[in-house]
PDB file of N, CA and C in Angstrom:
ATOM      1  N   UNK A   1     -99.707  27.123  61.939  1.00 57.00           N
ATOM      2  CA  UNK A   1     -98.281  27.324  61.789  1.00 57.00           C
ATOM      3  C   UNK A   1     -97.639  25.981  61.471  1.00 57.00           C
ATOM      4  N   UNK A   2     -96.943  26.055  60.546  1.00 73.00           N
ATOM      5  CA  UNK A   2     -96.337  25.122  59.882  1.00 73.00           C
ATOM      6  C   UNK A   2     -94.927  24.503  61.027  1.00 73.00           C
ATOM      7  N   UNK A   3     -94.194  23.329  60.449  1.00 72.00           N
ATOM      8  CA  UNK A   3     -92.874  23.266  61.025  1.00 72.00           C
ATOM      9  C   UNK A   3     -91.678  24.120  60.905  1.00 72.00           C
ATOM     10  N   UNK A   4     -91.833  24.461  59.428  1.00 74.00           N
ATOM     11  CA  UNK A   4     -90.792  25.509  58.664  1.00 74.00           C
ATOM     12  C   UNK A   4     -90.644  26.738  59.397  1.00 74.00           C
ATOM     13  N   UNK A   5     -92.610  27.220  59.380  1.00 81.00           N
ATOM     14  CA  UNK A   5     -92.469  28.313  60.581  1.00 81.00           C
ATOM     15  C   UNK A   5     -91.778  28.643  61.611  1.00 81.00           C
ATOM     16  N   UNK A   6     -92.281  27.444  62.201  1.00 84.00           N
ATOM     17  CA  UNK A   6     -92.092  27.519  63.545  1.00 84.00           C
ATOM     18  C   UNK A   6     -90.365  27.216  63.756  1.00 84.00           C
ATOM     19  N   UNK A   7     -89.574  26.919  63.025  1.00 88.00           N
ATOM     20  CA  UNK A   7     -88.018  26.815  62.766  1.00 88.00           C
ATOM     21  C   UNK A   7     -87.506  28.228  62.182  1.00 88.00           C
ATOM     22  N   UNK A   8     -88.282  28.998  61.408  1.00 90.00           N
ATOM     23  CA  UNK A   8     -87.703  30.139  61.455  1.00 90.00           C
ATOM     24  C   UNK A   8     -88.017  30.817  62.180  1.00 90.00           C
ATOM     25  N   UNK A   9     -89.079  31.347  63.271  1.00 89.00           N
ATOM     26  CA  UNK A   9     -89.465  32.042  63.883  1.00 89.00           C
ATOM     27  C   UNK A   9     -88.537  31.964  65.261  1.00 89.00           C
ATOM     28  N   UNK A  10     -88.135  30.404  65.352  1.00 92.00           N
ATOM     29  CA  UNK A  10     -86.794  30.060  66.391  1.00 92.00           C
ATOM     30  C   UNK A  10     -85.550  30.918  65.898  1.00 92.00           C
ATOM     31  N   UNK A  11     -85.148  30.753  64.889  1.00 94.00           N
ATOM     32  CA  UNK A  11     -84.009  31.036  64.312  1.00 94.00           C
ATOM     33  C   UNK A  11     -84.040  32.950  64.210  1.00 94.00           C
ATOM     34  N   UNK A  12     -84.849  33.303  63.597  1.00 93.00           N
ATOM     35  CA  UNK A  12     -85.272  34.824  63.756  1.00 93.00           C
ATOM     36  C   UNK A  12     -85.137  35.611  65.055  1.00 93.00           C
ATOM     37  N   UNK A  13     -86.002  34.933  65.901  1.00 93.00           N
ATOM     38  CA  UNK A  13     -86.075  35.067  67.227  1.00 93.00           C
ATOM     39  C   UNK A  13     -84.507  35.317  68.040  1.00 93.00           C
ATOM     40  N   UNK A  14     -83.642  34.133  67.577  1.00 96.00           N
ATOM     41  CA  UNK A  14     -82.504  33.925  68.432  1.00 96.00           C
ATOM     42  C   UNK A  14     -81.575  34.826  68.043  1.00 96.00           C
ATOM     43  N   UNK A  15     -81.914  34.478  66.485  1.00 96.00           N
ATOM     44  CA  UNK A  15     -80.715  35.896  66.221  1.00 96.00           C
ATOM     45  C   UNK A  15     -80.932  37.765  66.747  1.00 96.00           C
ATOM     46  N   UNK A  16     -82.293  37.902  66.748  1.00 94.00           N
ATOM     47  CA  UNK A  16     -82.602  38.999  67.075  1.00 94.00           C
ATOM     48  C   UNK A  16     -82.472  39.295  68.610  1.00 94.00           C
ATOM     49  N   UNK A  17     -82.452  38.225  69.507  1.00 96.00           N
ATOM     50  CA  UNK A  17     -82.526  39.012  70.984  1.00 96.00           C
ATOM     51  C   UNK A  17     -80.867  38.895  70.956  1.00 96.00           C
ATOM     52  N   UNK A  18     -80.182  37.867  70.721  1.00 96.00           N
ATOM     53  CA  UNK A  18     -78.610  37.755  70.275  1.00 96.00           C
ATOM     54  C   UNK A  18     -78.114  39.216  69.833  1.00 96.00           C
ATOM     55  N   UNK A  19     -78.488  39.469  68.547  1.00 95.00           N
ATOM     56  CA  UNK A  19     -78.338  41.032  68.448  1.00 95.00           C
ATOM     57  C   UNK A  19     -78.670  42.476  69.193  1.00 95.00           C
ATOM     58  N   UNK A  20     -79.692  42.390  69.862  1.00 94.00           N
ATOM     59  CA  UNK A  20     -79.729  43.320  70.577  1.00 94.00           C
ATOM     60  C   UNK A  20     -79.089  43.330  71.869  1.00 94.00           C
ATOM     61  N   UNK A  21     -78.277  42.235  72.507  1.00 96.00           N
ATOM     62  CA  UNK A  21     -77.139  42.418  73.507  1.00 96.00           C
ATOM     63  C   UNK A  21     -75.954  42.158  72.559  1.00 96.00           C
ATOM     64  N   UNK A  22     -76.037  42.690  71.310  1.00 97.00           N
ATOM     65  CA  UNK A  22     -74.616  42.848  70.611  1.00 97.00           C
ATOM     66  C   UNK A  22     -73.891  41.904  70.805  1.00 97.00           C
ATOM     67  N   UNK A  23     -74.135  40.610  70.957  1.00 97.00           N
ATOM     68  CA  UNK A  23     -73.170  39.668  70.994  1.00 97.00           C
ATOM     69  C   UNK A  23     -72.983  38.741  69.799  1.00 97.00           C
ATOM     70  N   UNK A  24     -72.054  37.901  69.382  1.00 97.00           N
ATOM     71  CA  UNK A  24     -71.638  37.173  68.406  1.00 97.00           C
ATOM     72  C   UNK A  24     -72.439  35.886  68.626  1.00 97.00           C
ATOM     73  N   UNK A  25     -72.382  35.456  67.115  1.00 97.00           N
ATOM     74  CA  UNK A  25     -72.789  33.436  67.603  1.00 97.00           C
ATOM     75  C   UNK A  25     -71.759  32.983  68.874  1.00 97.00           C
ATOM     76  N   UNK A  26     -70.439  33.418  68.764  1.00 98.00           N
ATOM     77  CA  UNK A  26     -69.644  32.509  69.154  1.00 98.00           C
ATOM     78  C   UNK A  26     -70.056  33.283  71.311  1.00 98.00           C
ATOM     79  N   UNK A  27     -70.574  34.414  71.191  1.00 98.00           N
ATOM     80  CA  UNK A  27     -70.640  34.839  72.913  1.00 98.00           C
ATOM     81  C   UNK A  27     -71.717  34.344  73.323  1.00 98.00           C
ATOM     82  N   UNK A  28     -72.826  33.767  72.513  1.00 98.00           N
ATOM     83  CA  UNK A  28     -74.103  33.029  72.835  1.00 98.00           C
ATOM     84  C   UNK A  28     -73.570  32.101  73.089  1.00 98.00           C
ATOM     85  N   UNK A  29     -73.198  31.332  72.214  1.00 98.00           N
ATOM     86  CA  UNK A  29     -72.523  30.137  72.754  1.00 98.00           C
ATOM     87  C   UNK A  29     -71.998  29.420  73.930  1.00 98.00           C
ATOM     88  N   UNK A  30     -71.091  30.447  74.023  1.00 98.00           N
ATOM     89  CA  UNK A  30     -70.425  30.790  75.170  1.00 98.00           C
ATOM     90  C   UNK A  30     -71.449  30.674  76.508  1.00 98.00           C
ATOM     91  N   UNK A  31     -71.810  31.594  76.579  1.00 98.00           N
ATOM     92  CA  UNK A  31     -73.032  31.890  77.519  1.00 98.00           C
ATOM     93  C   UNK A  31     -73.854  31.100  77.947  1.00 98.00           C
ATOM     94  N   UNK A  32     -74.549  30.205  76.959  1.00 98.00           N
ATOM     95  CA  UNK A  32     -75.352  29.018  76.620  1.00 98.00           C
ATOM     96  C   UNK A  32     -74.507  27.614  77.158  1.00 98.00           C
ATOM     97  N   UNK A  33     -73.396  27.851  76.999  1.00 97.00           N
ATOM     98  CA  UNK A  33     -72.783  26.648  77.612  1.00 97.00           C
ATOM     99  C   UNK A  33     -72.953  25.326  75.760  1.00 97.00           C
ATOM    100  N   UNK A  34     -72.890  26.232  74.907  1.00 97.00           N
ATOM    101  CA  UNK A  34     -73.261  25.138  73.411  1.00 97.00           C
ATOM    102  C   UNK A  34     -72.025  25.340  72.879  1.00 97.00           C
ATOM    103  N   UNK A  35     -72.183  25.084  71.790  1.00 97.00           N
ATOM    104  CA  UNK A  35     -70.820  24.924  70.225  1.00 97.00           C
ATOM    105  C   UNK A  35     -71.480  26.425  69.506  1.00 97.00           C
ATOM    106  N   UNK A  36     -70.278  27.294  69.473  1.00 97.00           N
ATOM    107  CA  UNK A  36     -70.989  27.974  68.011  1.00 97.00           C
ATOM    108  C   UNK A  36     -71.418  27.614  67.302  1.00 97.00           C
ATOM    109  N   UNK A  37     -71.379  26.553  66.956  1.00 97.00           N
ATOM    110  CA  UNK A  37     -71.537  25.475  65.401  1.00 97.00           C
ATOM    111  C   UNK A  37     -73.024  25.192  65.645  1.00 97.00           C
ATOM    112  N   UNK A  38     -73.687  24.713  66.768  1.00 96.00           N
ATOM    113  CA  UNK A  38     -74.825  24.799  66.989  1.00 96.00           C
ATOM    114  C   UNK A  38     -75.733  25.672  67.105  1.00 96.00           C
ATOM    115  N   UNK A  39     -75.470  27.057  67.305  1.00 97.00           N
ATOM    116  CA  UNK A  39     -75.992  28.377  67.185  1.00 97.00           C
ATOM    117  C   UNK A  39     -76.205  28.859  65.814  1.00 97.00           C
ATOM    118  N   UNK A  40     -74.625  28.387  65.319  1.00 97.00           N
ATOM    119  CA  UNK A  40     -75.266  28.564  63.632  1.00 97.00           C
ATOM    120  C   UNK A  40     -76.163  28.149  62.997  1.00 97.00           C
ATOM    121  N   UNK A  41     -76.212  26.624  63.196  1.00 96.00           N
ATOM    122  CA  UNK A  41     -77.028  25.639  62.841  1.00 96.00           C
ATOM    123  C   UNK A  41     -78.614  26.043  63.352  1.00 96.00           C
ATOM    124  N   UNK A  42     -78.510  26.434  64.172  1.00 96.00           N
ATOM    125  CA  UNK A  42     -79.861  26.568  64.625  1.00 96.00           C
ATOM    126  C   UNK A  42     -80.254  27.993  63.879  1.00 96.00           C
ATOM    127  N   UNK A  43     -79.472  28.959  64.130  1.00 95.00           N
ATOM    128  CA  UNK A  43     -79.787  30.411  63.146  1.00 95.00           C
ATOM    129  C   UNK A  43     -80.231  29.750  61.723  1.00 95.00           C
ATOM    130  N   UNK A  44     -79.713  28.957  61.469  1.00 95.00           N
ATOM    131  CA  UNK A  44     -79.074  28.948  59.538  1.00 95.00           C
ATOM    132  C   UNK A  44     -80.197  27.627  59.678  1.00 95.00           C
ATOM    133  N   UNK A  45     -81.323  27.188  60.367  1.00 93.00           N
ATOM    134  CA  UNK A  45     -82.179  26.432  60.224  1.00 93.00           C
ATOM    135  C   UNK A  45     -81.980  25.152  59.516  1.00 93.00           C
ATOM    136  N   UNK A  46     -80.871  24.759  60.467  1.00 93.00           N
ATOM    137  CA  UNK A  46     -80.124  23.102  59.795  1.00 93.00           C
ATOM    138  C   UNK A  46     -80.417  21.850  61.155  1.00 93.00           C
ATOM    139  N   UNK A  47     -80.543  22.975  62.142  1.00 92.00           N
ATOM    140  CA  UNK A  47     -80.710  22.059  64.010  1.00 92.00           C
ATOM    141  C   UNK A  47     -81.999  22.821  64.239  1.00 92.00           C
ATOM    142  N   UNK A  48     -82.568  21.299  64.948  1.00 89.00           N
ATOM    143  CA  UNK A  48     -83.665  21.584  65.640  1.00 89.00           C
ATOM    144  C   UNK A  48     -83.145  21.576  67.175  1.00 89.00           C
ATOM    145  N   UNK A  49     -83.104  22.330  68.115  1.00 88.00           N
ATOM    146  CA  UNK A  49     -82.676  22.636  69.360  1.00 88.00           C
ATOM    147  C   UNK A  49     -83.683  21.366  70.329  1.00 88.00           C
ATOM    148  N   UNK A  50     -83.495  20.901  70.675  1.00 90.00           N
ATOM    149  CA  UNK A  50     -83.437  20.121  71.918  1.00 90.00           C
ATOM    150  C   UNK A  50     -83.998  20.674  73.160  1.00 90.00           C
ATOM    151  N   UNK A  51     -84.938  19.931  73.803  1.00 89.00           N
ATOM    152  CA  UNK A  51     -85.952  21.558  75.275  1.00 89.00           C
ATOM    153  C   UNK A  51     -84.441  21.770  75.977  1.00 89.00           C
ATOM    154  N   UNK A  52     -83.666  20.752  76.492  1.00 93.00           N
ATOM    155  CA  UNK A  52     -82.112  21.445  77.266  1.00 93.00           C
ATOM    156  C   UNK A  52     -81.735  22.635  76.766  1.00 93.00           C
ATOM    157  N   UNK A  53     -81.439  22.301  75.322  1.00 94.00           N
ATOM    158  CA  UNK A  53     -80.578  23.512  74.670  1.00 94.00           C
ATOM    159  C   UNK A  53     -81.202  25.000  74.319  1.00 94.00           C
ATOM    160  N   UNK A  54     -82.869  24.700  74.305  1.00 94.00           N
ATOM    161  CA  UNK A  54     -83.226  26.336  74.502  1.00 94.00           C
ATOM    162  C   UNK A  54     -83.448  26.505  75.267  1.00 94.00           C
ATOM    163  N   UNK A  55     -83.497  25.794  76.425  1.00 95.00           N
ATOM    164  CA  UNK A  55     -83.520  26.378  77.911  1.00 95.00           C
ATOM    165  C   UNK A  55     -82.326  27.432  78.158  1.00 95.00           C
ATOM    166  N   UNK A  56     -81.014  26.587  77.712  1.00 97.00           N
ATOM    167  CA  UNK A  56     -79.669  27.357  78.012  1.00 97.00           C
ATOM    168  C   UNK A  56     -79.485  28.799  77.571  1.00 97.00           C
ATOM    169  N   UNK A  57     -80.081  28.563  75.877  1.00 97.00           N
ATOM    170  CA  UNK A  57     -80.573  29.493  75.151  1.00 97.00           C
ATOM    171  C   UNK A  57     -81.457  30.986  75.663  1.00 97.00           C
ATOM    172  N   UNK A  58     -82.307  30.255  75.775  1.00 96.00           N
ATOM    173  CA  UNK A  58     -82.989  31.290  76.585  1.00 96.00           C
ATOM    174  C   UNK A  58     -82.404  31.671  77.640  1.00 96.00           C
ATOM    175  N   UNK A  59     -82.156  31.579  78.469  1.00 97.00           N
ATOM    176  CA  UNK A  59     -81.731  31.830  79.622  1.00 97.00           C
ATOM    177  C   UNK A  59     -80.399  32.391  79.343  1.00 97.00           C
ATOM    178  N   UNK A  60     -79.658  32.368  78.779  1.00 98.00           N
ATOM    179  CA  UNK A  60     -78.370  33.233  78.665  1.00 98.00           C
ATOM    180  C   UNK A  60     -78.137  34.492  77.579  1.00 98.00           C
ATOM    181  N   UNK A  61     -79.946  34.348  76.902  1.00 98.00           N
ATOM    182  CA  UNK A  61     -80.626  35.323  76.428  1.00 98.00           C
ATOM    183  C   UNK A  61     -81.067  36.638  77.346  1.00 98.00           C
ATOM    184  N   UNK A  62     -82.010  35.676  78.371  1.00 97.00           N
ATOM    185  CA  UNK A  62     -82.902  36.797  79.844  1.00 97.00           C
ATOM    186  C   UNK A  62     -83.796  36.771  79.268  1.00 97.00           C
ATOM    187  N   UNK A  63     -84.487  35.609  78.213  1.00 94.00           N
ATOM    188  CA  UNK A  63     -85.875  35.338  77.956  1.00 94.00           C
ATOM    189  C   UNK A  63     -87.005  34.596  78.334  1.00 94.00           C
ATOM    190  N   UNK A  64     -88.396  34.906  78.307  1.00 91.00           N
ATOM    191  CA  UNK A  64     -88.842  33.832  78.339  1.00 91.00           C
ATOM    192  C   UNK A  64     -88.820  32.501  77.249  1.00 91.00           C
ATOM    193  N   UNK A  65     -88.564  30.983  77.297  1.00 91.00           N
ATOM    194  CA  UNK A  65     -88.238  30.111  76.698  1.00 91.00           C
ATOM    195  C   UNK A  65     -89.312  30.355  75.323  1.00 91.00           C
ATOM    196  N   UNK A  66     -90.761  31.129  75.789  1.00 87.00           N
ATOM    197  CA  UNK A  66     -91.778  30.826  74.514  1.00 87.00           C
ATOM    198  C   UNK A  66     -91.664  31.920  73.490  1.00 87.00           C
ATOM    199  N   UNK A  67     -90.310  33.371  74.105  1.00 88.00           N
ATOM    200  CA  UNK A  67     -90.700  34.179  73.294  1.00 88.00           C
ATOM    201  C   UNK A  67     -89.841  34.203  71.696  1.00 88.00           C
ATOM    202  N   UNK A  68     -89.005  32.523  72.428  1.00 90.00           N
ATOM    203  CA  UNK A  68     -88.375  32.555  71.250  1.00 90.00           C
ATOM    204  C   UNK A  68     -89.304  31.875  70.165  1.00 90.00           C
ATOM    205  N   UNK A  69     -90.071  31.561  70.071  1.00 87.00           N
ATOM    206  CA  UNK A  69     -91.300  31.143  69.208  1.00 87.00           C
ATOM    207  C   UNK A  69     -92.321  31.867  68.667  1.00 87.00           C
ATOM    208  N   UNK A  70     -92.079  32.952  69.055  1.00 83.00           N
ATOM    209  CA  UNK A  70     -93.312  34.116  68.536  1.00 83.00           C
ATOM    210  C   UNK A  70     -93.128  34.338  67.299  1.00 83.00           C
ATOM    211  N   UNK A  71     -93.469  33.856  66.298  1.00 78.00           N
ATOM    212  CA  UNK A  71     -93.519  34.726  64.576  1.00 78.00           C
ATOM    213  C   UNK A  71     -93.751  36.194  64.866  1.00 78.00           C
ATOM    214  N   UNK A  72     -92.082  36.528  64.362  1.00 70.00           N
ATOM    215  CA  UNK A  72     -92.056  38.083  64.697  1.00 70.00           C
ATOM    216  C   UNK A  72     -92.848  39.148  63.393  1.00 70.00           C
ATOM    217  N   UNK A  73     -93.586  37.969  61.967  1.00 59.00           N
ATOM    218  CA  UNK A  73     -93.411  38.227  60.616  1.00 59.00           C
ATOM    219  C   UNK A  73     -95.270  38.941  60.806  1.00 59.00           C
ATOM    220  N   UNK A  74     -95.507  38.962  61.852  1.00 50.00           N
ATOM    221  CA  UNK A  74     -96.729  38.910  62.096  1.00 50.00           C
ATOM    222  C   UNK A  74     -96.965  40.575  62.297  1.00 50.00           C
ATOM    223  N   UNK A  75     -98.047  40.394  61.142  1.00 38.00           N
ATOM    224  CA  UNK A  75     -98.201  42.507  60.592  1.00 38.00           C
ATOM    225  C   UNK A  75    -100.177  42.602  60.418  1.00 38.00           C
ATOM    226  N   UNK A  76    -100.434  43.717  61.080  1.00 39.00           N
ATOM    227  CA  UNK A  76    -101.901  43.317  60.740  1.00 39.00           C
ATOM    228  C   UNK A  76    -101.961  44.929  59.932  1.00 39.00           C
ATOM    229  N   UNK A  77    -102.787  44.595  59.234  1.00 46.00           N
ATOM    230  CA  UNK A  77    -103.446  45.588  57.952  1.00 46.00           C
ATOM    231  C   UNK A  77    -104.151  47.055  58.727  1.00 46.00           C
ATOM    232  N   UNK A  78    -103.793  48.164  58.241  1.00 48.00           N
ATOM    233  CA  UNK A  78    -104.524  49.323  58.997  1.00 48.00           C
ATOM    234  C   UNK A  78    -105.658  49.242  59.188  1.00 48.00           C
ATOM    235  N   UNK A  79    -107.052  48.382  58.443  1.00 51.00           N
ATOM    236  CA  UNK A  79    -108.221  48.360  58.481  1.00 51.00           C
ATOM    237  C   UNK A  79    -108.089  47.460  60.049  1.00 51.00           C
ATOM    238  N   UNK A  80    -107.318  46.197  59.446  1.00 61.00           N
ATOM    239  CA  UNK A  80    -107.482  45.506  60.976  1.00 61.00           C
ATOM    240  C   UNK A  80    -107.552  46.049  62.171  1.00 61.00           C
ATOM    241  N   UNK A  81    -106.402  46.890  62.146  1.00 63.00           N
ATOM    242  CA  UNK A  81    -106.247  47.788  63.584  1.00 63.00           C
ATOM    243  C   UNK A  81    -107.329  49.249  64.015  1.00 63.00           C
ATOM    244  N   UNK A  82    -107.865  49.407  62.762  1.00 69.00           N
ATOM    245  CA  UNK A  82    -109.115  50.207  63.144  1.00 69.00           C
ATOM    246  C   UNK A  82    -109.906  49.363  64.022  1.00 69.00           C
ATOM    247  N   UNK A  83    -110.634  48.263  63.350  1.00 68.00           N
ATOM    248  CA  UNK A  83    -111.649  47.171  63.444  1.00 68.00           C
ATOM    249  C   UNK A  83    -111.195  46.419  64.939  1.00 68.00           C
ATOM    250  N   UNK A  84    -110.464  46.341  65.191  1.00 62.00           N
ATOM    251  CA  UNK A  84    -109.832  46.098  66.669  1.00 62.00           C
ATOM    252  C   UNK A  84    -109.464  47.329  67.381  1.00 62.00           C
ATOM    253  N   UNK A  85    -109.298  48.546  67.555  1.00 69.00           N
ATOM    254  CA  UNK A  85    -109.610  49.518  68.387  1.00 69.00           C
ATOM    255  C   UNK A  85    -111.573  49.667  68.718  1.00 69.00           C
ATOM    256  N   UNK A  86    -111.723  50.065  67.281  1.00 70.00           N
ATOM    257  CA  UNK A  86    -113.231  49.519  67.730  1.00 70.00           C
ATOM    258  C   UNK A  86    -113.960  48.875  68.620  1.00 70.00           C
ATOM    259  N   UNK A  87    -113.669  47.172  68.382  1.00 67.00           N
ATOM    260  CA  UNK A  87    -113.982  46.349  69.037  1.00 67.00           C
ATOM    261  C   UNK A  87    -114.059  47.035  70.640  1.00 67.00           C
ATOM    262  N   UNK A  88    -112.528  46.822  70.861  1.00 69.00           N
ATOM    263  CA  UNK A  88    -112.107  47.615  71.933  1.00 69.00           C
ATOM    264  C   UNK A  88    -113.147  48.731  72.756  1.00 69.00           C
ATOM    265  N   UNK A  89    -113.127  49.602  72.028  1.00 73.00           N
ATOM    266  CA  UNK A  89    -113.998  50.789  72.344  1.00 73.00           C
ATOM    267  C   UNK A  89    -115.596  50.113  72.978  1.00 73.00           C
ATOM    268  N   UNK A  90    -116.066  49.359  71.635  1.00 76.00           N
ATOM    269  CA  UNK A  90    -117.228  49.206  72.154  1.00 76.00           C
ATOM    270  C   UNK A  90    -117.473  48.174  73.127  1.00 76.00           C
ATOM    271  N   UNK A  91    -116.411  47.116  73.394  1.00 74.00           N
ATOM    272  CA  UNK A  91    -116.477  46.436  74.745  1.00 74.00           C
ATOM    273  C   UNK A  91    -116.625  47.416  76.004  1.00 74.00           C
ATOM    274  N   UNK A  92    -115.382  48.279  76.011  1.00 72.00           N
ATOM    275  CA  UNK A  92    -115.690  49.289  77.421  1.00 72.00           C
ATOM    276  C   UNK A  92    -116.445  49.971  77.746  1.00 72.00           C
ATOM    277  N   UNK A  93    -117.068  50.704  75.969  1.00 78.00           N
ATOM    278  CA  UNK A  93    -118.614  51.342  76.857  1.00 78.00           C
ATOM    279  C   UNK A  93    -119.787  50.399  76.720  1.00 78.00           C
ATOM    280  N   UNK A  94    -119.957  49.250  76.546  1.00 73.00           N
ATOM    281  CA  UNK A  94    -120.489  48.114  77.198  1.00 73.00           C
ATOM    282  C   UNK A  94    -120.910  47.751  78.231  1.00 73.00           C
ATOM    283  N   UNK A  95    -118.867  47.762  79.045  1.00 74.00           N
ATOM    284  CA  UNK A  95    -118.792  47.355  80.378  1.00 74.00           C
ATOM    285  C   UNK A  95    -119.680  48.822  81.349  1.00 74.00           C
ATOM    286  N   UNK A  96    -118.819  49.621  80.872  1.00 80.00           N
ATOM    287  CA  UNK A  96    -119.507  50.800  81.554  1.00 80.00           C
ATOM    288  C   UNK A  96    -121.272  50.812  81.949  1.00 80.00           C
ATOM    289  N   UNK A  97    -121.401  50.925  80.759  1.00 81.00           N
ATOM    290  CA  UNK A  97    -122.953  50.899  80.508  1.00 81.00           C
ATOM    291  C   UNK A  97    -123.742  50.176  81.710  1.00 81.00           C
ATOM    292  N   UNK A  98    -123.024  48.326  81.317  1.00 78.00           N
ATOM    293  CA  UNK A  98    -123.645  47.819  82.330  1.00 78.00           C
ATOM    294  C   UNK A  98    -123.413  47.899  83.275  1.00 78.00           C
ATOM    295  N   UNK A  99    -122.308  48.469  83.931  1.00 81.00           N
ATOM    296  CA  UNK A  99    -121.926  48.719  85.687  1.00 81.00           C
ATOM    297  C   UNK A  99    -122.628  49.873  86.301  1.00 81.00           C
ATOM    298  N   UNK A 100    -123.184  51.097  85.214  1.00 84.00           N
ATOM    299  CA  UNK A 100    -123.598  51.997  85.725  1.00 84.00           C
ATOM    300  C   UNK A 100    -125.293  51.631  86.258  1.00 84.00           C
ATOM    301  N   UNK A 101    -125.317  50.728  85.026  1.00 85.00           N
ATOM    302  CA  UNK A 101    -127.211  50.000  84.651  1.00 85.00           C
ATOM    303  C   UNK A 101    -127.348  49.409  86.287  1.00 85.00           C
ATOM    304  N   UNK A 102    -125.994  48.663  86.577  1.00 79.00           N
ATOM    305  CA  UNK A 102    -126.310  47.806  88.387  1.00 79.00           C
ATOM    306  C   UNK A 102    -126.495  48.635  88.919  1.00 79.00           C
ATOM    307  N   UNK A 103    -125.461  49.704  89.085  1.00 80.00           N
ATOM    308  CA  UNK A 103    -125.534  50.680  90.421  1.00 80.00           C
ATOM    309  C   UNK A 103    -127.087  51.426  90.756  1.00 80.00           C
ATOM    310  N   UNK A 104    -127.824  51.782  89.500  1.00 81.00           N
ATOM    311  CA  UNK A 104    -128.945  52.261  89.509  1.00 81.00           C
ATOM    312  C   UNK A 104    -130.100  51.725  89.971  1.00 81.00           C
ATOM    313  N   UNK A 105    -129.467  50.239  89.531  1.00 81.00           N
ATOM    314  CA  UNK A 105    -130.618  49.470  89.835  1.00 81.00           C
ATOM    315  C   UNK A 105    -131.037  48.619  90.809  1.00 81.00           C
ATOM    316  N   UNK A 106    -129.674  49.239  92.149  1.00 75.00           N
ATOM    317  CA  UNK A 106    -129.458  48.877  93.339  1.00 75.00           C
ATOM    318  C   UNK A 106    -130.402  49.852  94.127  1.00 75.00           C
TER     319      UNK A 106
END
């Protein structure tokens, strides 16, 4: 992950949990104890936020501080998600396998 990324995935992030408590730049702000002007800036990927200021951020979000960093752009391919249920599958009858293999062999 790049820097660019990782500045929009901030900016994405903020605006999206921002939006889902329906609030404005200017009620984050607010909330956050910042400048609208800095909320913009940080949406509109002009400010790099400061650990203080996404602390405030977060927190007047009700987030955790890292989930504002998650690349939300992140999509996996239907084959992928076969190929990982799979996986899945065959780890547990694995586990099974071998827990039943102890008990027997107790």
């Amino acid at each position: 992950m790049e820097a660019i990324d990782l500045r929009e995935a901030l900016s994405l992030n903020i605006k999206r949990y921002r939006k889902q408590k329906g609030w404005s730049q200017y009620e984050l702000a607010e909330k956050a104890e910042v400048s609208e002007q800095t909320i913009n800036s940080i949406e509109g990927l002009r400010l790099w936020a400061s650990d203080k200021m996404l602390y405030k951020i977060a927190t007047a979000l009700d987030v955790e501080m890292y989930r504002l960093f998650v690349p939300q752009k992140l999509s996996l391919q239907s084959e992928s998600i076969s190929e990982l249920k799979h996986a899945v599958v065959k780890t547990v009858e694995n586990i099974i396998h071998d827990t039943l293999s102890d008990w027997e062999n107790q």
